[in-house]
Amino acid sequence: IDRASDWEERLAGVVRLYRTTGRWASKHSDNTEEKSYGEWIKTQRTAYKQGKLSAERIAQLEALEGWSWGKTS
């Protein structure tokens, strides 16, 4: 398993969903795909807050339109 390419694939999915719905995925969604992406977003935010997210990944996320390190509803 290539964790880097898995991360990139998850990011692409999150962005695709954002562009389709106009909002970030929610871990509370009834939609299985959205819920999965919402959990991934939560994991990224937690890693960032704990100082465990690489500078490269931080930059990739911060480059996204509408990205926030805080919770979004």
XYZ file of C-alpha atoms in Angstrom:
73
model
C 0.000 0.000 0.000
C 1.363 3.370 -1.029
C 0.162 5.724 1.673
C 1.137 8.812 -0.336
C -0.999 7.839 -3.330
C -3.846 6.763 -1.007
C -3.746 10.218 0.609
C -3.768 11.874 -2.817
C -6.744 9.755 -3.897
C -8.673 10.658 -0.749
C -7.879 14.337 -1.260
C -9.091 14.148 -4.856
C -12.329 12.521 -3.685
C -12.881 15.171 -1.037
C -12.323 17.938 -3.601
C -14.628 16.235 -6.116
C -17.400 16.023 -3.510
C -16.844 19.665 -2.501
C -17.127 20.806 -6.110
C -20.314 18.777 -6.550
C -22.072 19.823 -3.334
C -20.462 23.205 -2.587
C -19.562 22.128 0.947
C -17.032 19.948 2.720
C -17.942 16.363 3.486
C -19.534 15.696 6.858
C -18.768 12.702 9.035
C -22.403 12.922 10.140
C -23.824 12.429 6.639
C -26.197 9.567 5.842
C -24.323 9.158 2.554
C -21.633 6.503 3.041
C -19.122 8.115 0.665
C -19.543 11.573 2.166
C -19.299 10.176 5.700
C -16.026 8.444 4.792
C -14.587 11.659 3.365
C -15.833 13.565 6.401
C -13.924 11.197 8.670
C -10.826 11.686 6.493
C -11.137 15.472 6.839
C -11.449 15.104 10.620
C -8.309 12.945 10.649
C -6.372 15.580 8.676
C -7.494 18.375 11.005
C -6.558 16.311 14.065
C -3.125 15.471 12.620
C -2.585 19.169 11.877
C -3.518 20.215 15.410
C -1.176 17.555 16.813
C 1.688 18.692 14.570
C 1.707 15.363 12.710
C 0.789 16.597 9.228
C 3.648 17.291 6.814
C 4.236 20.800 5.491
C 3.515 19.511 1.991
C 0.108 18.168 2.978
C -0.706 21.307 4.963
C 0.075 23.388 1.867
C -2.078 21.145 -0.349
C -5.054 21.468 1.977
C -4.618 25.208 2.518
C -4.537 25.730 -1.254
C -8.107 24.424 -1.506
C -10.840 26.996 -1.952
C -12.852 27.273 1.250
C -10.540 25.056 3.345
C -10.554 25.677 7.088
C -8.682 23.989 9.927
C -11.747 24.405 12.112
C -14.992 22.503 11.956
C -17.458 23.328 9.230
C -21.136 22.483 9.370
